[in-house]
PDB file of C-alpha atoms in Angstrom:
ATOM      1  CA  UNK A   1     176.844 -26.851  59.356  1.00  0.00           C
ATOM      2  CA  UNK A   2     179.119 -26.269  62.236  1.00  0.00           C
ATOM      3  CA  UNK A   3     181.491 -23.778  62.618  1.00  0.00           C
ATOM      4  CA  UNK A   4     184.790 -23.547  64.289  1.00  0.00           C
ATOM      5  CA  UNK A   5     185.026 -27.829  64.334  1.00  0.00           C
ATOM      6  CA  UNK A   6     187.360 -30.355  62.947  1.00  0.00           C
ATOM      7  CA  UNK A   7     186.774 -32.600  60.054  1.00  0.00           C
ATOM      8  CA  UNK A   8     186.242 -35.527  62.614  1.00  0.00           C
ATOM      9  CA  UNK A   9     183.603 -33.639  64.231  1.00  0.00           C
ATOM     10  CA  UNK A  10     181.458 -33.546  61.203  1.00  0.00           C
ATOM     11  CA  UNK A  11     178.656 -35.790  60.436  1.00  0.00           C
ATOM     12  CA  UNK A  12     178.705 -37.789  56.978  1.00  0.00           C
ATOM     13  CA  UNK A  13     176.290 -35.267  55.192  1.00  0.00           C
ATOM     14  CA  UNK A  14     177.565 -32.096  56.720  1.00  0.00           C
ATOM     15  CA  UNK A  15     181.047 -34.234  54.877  1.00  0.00           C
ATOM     16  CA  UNK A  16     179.224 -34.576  51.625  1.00  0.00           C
ATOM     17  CA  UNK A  17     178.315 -31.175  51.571  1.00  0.00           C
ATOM     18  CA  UNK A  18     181.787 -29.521  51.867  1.00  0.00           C
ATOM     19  CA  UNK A  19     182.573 -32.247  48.722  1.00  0.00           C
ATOM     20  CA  UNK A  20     179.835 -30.977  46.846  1.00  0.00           C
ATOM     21  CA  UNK A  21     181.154 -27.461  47.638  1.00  0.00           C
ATOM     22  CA  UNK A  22     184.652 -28.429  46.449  1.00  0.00           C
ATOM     23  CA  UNK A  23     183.076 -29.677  43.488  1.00  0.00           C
ATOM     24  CA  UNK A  24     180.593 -26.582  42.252  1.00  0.00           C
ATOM     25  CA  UNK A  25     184.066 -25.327  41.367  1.00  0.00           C
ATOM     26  CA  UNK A  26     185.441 -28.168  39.551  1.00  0.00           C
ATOM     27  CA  UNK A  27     184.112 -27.473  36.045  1.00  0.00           C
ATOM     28  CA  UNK A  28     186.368 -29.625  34.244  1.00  0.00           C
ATOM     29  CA  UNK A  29     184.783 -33.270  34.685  1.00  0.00           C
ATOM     30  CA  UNK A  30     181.304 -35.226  35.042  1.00  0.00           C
ATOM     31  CA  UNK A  31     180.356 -36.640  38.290  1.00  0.00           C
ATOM     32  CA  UNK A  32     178.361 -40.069  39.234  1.00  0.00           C
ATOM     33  CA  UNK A  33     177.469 -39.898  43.404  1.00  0.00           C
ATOM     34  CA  UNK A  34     176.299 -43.165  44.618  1.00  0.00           C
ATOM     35  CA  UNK A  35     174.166 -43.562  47.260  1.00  0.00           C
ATOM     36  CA  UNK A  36     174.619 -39.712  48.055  1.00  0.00           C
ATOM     37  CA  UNK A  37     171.426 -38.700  50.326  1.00  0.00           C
ATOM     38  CA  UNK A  38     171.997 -41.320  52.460  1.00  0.00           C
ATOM     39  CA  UNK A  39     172.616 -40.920  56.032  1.00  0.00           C
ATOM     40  CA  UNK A  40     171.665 -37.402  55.487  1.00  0.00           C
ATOM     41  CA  UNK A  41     169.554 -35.421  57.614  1.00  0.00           C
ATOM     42  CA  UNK A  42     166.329 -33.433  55.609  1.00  0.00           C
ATOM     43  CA  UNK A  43     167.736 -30.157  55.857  1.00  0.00           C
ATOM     44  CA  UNK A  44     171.323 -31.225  54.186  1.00  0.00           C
ATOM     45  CA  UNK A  45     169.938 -33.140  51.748  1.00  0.00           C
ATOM     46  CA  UNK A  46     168.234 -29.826  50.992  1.00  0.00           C
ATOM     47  CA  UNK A  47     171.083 -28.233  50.592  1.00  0.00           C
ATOM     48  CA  UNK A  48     172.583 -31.085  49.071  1.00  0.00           C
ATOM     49  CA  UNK A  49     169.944 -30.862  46.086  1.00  0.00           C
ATOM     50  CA  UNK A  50     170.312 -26.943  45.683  1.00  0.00           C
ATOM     51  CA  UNK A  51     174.310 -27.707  45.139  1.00  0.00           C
ATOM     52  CA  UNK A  52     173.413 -31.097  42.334  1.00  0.00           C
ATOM     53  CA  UNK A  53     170.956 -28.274  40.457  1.00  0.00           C
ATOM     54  CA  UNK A  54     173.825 -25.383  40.418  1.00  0.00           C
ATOM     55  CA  UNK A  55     176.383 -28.194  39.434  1.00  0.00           C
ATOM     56  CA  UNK A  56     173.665 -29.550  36.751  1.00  0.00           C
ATOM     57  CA  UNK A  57     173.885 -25.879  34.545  1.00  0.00           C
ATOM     58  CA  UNK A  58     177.436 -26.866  33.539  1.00  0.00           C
ATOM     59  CA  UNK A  59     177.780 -30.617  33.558  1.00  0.00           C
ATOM     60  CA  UNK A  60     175.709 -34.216  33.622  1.00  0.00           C
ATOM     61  CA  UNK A  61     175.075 -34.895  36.921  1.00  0.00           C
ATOM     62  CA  UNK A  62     174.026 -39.097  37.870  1.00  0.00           C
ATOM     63  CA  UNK A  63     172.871 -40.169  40.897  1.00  0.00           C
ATOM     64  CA  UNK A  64     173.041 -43.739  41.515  1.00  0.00           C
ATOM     65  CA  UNK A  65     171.639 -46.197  44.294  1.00  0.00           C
ATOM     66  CA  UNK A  66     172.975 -49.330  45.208  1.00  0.00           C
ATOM     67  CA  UNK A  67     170.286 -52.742  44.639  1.00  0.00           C
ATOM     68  CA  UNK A  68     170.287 -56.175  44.191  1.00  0.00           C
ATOM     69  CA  UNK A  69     171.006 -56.111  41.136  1.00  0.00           C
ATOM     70  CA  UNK A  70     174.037 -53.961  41.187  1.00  0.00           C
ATOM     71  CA  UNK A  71     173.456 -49.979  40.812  1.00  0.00           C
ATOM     72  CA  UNK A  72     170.781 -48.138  39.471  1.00  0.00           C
ATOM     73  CA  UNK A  73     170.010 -44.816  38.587  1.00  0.00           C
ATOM     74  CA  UNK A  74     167.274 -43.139  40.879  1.00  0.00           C
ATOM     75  CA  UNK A  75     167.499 -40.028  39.775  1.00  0.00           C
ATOM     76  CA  UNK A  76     169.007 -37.529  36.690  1.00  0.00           C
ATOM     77  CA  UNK A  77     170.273 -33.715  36.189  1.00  0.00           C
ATOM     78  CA  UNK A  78     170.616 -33.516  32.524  1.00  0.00           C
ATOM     79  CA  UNK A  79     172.529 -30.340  31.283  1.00  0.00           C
ATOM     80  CA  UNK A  80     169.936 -27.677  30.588  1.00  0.00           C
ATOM     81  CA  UNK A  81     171.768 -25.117  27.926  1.00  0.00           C
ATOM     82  CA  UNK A  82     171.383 -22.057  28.004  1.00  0.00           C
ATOM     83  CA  UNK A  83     168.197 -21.423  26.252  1.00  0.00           C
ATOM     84  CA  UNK A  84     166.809 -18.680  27.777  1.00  0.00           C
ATOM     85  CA  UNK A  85     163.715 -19.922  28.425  1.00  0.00           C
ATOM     86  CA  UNK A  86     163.363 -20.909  24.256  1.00  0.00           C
ATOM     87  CA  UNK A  87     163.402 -24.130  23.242  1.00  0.00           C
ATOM     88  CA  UNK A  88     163.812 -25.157  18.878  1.00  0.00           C
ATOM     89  CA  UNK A  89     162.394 -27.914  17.295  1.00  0.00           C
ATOM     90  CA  UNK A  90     163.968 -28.664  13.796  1.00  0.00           C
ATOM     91  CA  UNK A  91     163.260 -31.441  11.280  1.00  0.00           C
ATOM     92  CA  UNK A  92     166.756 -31.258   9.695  1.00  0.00           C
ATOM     93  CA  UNK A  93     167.085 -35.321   9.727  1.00  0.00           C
ATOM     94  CA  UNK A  94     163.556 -35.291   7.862  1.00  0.00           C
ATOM     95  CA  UNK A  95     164.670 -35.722   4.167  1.00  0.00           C
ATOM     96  CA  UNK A  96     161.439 -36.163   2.897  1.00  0.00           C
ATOM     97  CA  UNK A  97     158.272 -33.900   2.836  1.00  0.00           C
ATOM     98  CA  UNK A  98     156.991 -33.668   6.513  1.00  0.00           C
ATOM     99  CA  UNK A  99     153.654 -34.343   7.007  1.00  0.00           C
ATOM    100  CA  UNK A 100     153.696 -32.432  10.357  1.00  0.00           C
ATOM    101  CA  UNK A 101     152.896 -28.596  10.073  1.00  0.00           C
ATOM    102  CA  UNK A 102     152.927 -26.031  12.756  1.00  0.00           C
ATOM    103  CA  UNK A 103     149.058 -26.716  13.871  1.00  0.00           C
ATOM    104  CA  UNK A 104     149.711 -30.421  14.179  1.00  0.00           C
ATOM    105  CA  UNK A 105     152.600 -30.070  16.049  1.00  0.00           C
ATOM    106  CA  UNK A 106     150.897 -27.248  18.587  1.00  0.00           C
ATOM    107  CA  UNK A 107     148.464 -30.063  19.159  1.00  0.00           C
ATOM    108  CA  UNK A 108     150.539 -32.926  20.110  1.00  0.00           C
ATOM    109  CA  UNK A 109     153.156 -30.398  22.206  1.00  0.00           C
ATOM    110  CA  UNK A 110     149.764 -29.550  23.776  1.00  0.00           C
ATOM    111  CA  UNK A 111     149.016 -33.195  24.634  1.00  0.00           C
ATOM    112  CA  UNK A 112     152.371 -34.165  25.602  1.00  0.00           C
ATOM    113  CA  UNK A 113     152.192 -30.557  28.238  1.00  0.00           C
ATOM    114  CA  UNK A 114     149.163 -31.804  29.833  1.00  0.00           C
ATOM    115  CA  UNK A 115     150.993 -35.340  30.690  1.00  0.00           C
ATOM    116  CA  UNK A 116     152.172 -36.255  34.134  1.00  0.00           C
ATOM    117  CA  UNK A 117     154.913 -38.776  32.690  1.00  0.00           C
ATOM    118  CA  UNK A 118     157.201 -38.971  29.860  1.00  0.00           C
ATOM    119  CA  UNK A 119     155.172 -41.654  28.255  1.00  0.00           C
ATOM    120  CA  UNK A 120     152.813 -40.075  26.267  1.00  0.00           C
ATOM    121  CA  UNK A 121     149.274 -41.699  24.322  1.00  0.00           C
ATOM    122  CA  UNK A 122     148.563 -38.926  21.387  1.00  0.00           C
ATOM    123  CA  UNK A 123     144.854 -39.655  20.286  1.00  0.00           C
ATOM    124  CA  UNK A 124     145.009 -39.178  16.394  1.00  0.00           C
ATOM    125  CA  UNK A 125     142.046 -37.532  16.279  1.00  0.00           C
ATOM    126  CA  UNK A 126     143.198 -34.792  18.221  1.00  0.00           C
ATOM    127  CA  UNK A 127     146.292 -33.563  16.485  1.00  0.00           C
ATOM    128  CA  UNK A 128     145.240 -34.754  12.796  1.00  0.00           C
ATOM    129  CA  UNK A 129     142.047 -32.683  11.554  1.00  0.00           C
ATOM    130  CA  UNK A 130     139.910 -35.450   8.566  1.00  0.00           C
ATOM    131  CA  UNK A 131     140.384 -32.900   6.108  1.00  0.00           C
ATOM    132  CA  UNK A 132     143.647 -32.479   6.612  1.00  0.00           C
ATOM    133  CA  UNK A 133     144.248 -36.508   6.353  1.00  0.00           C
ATOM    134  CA  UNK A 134     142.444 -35.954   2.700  1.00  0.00           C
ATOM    135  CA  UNK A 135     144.664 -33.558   1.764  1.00  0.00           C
ATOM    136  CA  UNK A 136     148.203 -34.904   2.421  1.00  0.00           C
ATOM    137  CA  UNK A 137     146.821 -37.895   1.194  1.00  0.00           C
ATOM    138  CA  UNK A 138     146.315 -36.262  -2.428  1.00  0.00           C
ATOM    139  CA  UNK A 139     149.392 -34.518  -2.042  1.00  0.00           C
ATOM    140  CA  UNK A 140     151.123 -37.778  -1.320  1.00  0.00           C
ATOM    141  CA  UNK A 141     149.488 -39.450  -4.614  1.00  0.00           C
ATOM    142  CA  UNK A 142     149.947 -36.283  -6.881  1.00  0.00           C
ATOM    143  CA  UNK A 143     153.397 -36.270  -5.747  1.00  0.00           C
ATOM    144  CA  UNK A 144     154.816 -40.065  -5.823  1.00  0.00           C
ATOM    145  CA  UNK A 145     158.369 -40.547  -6.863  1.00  0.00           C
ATOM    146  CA  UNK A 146     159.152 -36.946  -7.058  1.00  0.00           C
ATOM    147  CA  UNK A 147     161.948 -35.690  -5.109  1.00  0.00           C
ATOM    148  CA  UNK A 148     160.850 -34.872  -1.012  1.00  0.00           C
ATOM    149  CA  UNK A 149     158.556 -38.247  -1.282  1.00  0.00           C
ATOM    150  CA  UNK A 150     160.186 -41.108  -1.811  1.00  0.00           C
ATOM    151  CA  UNK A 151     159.443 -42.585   2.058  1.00  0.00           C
ATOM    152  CA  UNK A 152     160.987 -45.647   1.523  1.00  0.00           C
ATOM    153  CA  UNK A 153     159.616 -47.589   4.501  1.00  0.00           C
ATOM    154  CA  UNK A 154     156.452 -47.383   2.430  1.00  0.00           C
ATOM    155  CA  UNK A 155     156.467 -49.966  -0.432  1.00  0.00           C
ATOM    156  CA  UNK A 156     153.391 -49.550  -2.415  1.00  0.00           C
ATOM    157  CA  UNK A 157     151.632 -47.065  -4.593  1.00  0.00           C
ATOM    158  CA  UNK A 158     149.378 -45.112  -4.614  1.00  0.00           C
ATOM    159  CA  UNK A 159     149.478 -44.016  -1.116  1.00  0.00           C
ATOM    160  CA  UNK A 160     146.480 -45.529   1.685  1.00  0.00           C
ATOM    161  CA  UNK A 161     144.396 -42.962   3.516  1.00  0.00           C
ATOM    162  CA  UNK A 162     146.169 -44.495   6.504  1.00  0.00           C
ATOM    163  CA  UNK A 163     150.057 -44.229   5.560  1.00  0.00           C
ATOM    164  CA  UNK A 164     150.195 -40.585   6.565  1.00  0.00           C
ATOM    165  CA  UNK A 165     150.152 -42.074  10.243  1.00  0.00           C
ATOM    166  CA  UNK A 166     152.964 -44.444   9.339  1.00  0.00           C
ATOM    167  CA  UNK A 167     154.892 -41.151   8.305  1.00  0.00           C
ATOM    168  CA  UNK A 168     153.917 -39.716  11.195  1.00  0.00           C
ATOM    169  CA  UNK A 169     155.270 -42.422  13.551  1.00  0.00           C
ATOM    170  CA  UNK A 170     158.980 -42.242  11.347  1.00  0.00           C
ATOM    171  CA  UNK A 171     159.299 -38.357  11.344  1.00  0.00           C
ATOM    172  CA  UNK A 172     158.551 -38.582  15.318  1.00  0.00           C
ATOM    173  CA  UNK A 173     161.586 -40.105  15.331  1.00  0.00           C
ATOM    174  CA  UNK A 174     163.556 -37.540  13.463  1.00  0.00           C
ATOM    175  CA  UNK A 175     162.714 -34.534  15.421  1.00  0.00           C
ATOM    176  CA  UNK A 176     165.166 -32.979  17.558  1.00  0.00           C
ATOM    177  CA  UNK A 177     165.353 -29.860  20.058  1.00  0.00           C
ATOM    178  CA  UNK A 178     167.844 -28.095  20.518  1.00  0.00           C
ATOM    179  CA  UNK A 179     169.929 -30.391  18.464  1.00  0.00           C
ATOM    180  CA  UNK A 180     168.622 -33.473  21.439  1.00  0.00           C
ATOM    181  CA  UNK A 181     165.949 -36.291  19.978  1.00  0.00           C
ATOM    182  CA  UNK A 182     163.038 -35.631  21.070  1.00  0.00           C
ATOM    183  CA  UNK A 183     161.861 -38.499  21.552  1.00  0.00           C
ATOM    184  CA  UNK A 184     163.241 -42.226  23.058  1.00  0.00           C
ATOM    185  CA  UNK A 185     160.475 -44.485  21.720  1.00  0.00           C
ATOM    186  CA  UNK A 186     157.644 -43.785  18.899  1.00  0.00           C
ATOM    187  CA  UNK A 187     155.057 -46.282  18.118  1.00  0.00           C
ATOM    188  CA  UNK A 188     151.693 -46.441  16.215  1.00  0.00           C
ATOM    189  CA  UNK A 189     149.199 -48.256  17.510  1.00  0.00           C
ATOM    190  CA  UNK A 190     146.759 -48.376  14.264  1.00  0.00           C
ATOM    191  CA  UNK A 191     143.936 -50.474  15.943  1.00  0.00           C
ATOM    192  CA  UNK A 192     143.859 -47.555  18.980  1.00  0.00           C
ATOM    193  CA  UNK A 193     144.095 -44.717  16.705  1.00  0.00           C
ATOM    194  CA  UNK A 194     147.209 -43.543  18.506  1.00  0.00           C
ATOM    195  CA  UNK A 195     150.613 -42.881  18.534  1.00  0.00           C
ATOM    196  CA  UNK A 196     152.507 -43.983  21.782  1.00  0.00           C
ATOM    197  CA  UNK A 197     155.813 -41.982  22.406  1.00  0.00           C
ATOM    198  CA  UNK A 198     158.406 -41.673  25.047  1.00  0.00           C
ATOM    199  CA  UNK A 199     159.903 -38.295  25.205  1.00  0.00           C
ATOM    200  CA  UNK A 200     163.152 -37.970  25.858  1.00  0.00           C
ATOM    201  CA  UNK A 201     164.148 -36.231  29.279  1.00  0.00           C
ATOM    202  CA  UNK A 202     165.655 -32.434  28.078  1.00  0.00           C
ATOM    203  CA  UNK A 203     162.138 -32.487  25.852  1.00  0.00           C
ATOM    204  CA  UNK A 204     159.813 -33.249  28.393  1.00  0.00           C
ATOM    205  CA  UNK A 205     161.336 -30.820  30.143  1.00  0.00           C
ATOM    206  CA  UNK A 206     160.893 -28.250  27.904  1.00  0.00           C
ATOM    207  CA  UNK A 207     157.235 -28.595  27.229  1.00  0.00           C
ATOM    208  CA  UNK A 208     156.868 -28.389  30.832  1.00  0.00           C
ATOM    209  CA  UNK A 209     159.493 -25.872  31.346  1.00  0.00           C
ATOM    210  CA  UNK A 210     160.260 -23.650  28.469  1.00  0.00           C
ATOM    211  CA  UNK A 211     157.958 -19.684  27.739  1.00  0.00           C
ATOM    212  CA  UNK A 212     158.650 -20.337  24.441  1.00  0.00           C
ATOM    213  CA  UNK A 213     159.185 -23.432  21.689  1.00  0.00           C
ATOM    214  CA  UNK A 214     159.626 -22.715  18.241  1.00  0.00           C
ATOM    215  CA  UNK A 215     159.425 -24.724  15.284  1.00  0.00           C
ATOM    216  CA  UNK A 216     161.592 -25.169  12.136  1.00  0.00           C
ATOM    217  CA  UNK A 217     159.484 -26.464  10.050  1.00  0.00           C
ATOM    218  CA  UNK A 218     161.357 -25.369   6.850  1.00  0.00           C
ATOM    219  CA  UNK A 219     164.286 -23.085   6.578  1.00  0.00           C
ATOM    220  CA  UNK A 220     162.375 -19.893   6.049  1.00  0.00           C
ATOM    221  CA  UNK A 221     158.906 -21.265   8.086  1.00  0.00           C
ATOM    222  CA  UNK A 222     159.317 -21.013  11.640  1.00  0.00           C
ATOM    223  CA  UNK A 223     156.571 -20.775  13.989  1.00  0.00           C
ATOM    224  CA  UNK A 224     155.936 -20.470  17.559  1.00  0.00           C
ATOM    225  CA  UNK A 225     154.389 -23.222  19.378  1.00  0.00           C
TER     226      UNK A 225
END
């Protein structure tokens, strides 16, 4: 950036910069840029990016682009707390028993680490061991109508050897980290023998990001991922 020089002798991104420098400052509101890299040479909209990712530790940052359609968004800095490098998984919203322990769970964060994209496929087989589907299937049965498993988006009784993926596919849903859904869309695809999710951004970016996750899985059982 020059020194020494009027405003008027500035280019437009050496202008955006000193507003993005105002604005590391401003702590006290959210900020949507539109169109912000444009007319901006590579090593300012370097600079540029450094500023959005300092601004993004203390507020929602939006970047927007204009289209024929209107605006869209190109590109996202979500808030990243202040985990230090640990991320928690709890199952608060799950009222009844979950039918995802710790080892299940270290398989599908596993699956969803090694994906390039949010949109994850989670092969059945490789997060739920057979015996395992035998046994929370018994527990299931030996347990109907007791308090913790009810699951009332299951109508009929006794449990199928298949309704534990059905569970699965609700409880998904529930999960949250860091008190954030984890995940945007869950869907079983029975005939596949998978479960098709869509994590949501701040947990994608911890199971690509974060040393450490941990997982509630009840109030006095929590295990490292």
């Amino acid at each position: 950036m020059k020194e020494n020089c009027g405003i008027e002798e500035l280019t437009l991104g050496e202008k955006k910069l000193l507003l993005l420098i105002k604005l590391v400052a401003d702590t006290s509101k959210q900020y949507i840029f539109q169109s912000l890299f444009q007319d901006m040479e590579e090593n300012e909209v370097q600079s540029a990016v450094r500023l959005i990712v300092e601004m993004s530790t203390y507020m929602n940052v939006i970047l927007l682009s204009s289209s024929s359609e209107g605006y869209e968004i190109c590109d996202r800095v979500i808030q990243w707390s202040g985990n230090d490098g640990r991320g928690h998984i709890a199952r608060s919203k799950i009222k009844d028993m979950c039918i995802m322990p710790p080892f299940v769970m270290r398989d599908i964060l596993k699956v969803i680490r090694a994906s390039e994209t949010a949109e994850v496929v989670i092969p059945l087989w490789e997060v739920i061991p057979g015996e395992y589907e035998e046994y929370a299937h018994q527990v299931l049965n030996s347990n109907a109508g007791k308090k913790g498993f009810v699951y009332r988006y299951i109508s009929h009784r006794p449990f199928r050897s298949g309704d534990i993926y059905w569970i699965m596919e609700h409880q998904l849903q529930e999960l949250e980290v860091d008190g954030r859904p984890c995940f945007e869309k869950v869907s079983l695809m029975a005939d596949e023998a998978t479960i098709n999710v869509t994590c949501s951004e701040y947990f994608f970016r911890c199971c690509k990001e974060l040393e450490t996750i941990f997982y509630h899985y009840t109030e006095n059982h929590v295990e490292e991922l």
